[in-house]
Coordinates of C-alpha atoms in Angstrom, one line a residue:
X296 CA 48.2 -76.2 -66.1
X297 CA 48.3 -78.9 -67.5
X298 CA 51.5 -81.4 -66.7
X299 CA 53.6 -83.5 -68.9
X300 CA 55.0 -86.7 -68.3
X301 CA 58.0 -88.0 -68.8
X302 CA 58.2 -88.6 -72.1
X303 CA 56.3 -85.0 -73.3
X304 CA 52.6 -86.7 -73.3
X305 CA 50.2 -84.8 -71.8
X306 CA 48.7 -85.8 -68.5
X307 CA 44.7 -85.7 -68.6
X308 CA 42.8 -82.4 -68.5
X309 CA 40.8 -81.8 -65.4
X310 CA 38.0 -79.6 -66.1
X311 CA 35.5 -78.3 -64.0
X312 CA 31.8 -77.8 -65.9
X313 CA 29.5 -74.9 -64.1
X314 CA 26.3 -74.4 -66.4
X315 CA 22.9 -73.8 -65.2
X316 CA 20.4 -75.8 -67.7
X317 CA 20.7 -79.1 -66.0
X318 CA 20.4 -80.6 -70.1
X319 CA 23.3 -78.5 -71.1
X320 CA 25.9 -79.2 -68.3
X321 CA 24.8 -82.9 -68.4
X322 CA 25.7 -82.9 -72.4
X323 CA 28.7 -81.0 -72.0
X324 CA 30.3 -83.5 -69.1
X325 CA 29.0 -86.3 -71.7
X326 CA 30.8 -85.0 -74.3
X327 CA 34.2 -84.1 -72.4
X328 CA 34.0 -87.5 -71.0
X329 CA 34.2 -89.3 -74.3
X330 CA 37.7 -87.7 -74.5
X331 CA 40.9 -89.7 -73.4
X332 CA 42.5 -86.8 -72.2
X333 CA 39.9 -84.5 -70.6
X334 CA 38.2 -86.0 -67.1
X335 CA 35.4 -83.8 -66.0
X336 CA 36.6 -83.3 -61.9
X337 CA 32.8 -81.3 -61.1
X338 CA 30.0 -80.4 -62.5
X339 CA 28.0 -77.5 -60.7
X340 CA 24.3 -75.6 -61.7
X341 CA 25.4 -72.6 -59.8
X342 CA 28.3 -70.1 -59.3
X343 CA 28.7 -70.1 -55.9
X344 CA 29.8 -73.2 -56.0
X345 CA 32.7 -72.6 -58.4
X346 CA 35.5 -71.5 -56.1
X347 CA 34.6 -74.2 -53.4
X348 CA 34.4 -76.9 -56.0
X349 CA 38.1 -75.4 -58.1
X350 CA 40.0 -75.3 -54.7
X351 CA 38.8 -79.2 -53.8
X352 CA 39.4 -80.7 -57.2
X353 CA 42.3 -78.3 -58.8
X354 CA 40.9 -78.2 -62.6
X355 CA 42.9 -77.4 -65.2
X356 CA 40.2 -75.5 -66.5
X357 CA 37.0 -74.1 -65.5
X358 CA 34.3 -74.1 -68.6
X359 CA 32.1 -71.9 -67.1
X360 CA 28.5 -70.1 -68.7
X361 CA 28.4 -66.4 -67.7
X362 CA 24.6 -66.4 -66.7
X363 CA 25.1 -68.3 -63.9
X364 CA 22.4 -68.3 -60.4
X365 CA 24.3 -66.9 -57.6
X366 CA 27.4 -65.7 -58.7
X367 CA 27.7 -65.3 -62.1
X368 CA 30.1 -66.4 -64.2
X369 CA 32.1 -63.7 -64.8
X370 CA 32.8 -62.8 -61.0
X371 CA 33.6 -66.5 -60.6
X372 CA 36.0 -66.0 -63.3
X373 CA 37.8 -63.2 -61.6
X374 CA 38.1 -65.0 -58.3
X375 CA 39.5 -68.0 -59.9
X376 CA 42.1 -65.6 -61.3
X377 CA 42.9 -64.8 -57.9
X378 CA 42.6 -67.9 -55.4
X379 CA 43.4 -70.4 -58.0
X380 CA 45.6 -68.8 -60.6
X381 CA 46.7 -72.2 -62.3
X382 CA 43.1 -72.7 -63.4
X383 CA 42.1 -71.1 -66.6
X384 CA 38.6 -69.8 -67.4
X385 CA 36.8 -70.6 -70.6
X386 CA 33.2 -68.9 -70.8
X387 CA 30.5 -70.6 -72.5
X388 CA 27.8 -68.7 -73.4
X389 CA 25.0 -67.6 -75.2
X390 CA 25.8 -63.6 -74.8
X391 CA 27.5 -62.5 -77.8
X392 CA 27.3 -58.7 -76.3
X393 CA 30.7 -56.7 -76.2
X394 CA 30.3 -55.6 -73.1
X395 CA 29.9 -59.0 -71.8
X396 CA 33.1 -60.1 -73.8
X397 CA 35.2 -57.0 -72.0
X398 CA 34.2 -57.8 -68.5
X399 CA 35.8 -61.4 -69.3
X400 CA 38.5 -60.1 -70.3
X401 CA 39.1 -57.8 -67.2
X402 CA 38.0 -60.8 -64.9
X403 CA 40.5 -62.6 -66.8
X404 CA 39.8 -65.2 -69.0
X405 CA 41.7 -67.3 -71.3
X406 CA 38.9 -67.8 -73.2
X407 CA 35.4 -66.7 -74.5
X408 CA 33.0 -69.0 -77.2
X409 CA 29.5 -69.4 -78.0
X410 CA 27.2 -72.1 -77.4
X411 CA 26.4 -72.6 -80.7
X412 CA 29.6 -73.5 -82.0
X413 CA 30.2 -77.0 -82.7
X414 CA 31.6 -79.8 -80.4
X415 CA 35.3 -80.6 -81.9
X416 CA 35.8 -76.5 -81.7
X417 CA 35.0 -76.8 -78.2
X418 CA 37.1 -79.9 -77.4
X419 CA 40.0 -78.0 -79.1
X420 CA 39.5 -75.2 -77.3
X421 CA 39.8 -76.6 -73.5
X422 CA 42.8 -78.4 -75.1
X423 CA 44.5 -74.9 -76.2
X424 CA 43.6 -73.0 -72.9
X425 CA 44.6 -76.0 -71.0
X426 CA 48.2 -75.5 -72.7
X427 CA 48.1 -71.7 -71.7
X428 CA 46.9 -70.3 -75.1
X429 CA 43.9 -68.3 -75.2
X430 CA 40.6 -69.0 -77.7
X431 CA 38.0 -66.3 -78.4
X432 CA 35.4 -66.8 -80.9
X433 CA 35.8 -65.5 -84.2
X434 CA 32.5 -63.8 -84.1
X435 CA 32.8 -61.8 -81.6
X436 CA 36.7 -60.1 -82.1
X437 CA 37.3 -61.1 -86.0
X438 CA 39.5 -63.7 -87.5
X439 CA 43.3 -63.6 -86.6
X440 CA 45.7 -62.3 -89.0
X441 CA 47.3 -64.1 -91.5

């Protein structure tokens, strides 16, 4: 979880990024790196690397693609929930399938976003998830009731 400093300010959010598409992964790292309160602790091309890297770096948030080679993102999320429960998982994917969302929810993810959303929404989701919130794409679950 994100820790607060002595005067209530939020410490830097450590993020692990796992995305097999190199260009997308590097873009995510660059985008997150622009934020003063976010630090990318690790950037990985394979799901097999997620848990070992998370145990080493202790991220607050793991930003995972579903379709990772080796171990898929949902399996990695479930293993993180067991091995490193303080690390919250945010799925970032192109898969809008209800079955994929259901599997992610069963794995204990804190968020599920589609890749075609805005950069601002992604950054806000990382912050919200790090603070204990849950963020799901409105196109998959519908808007929150008023």
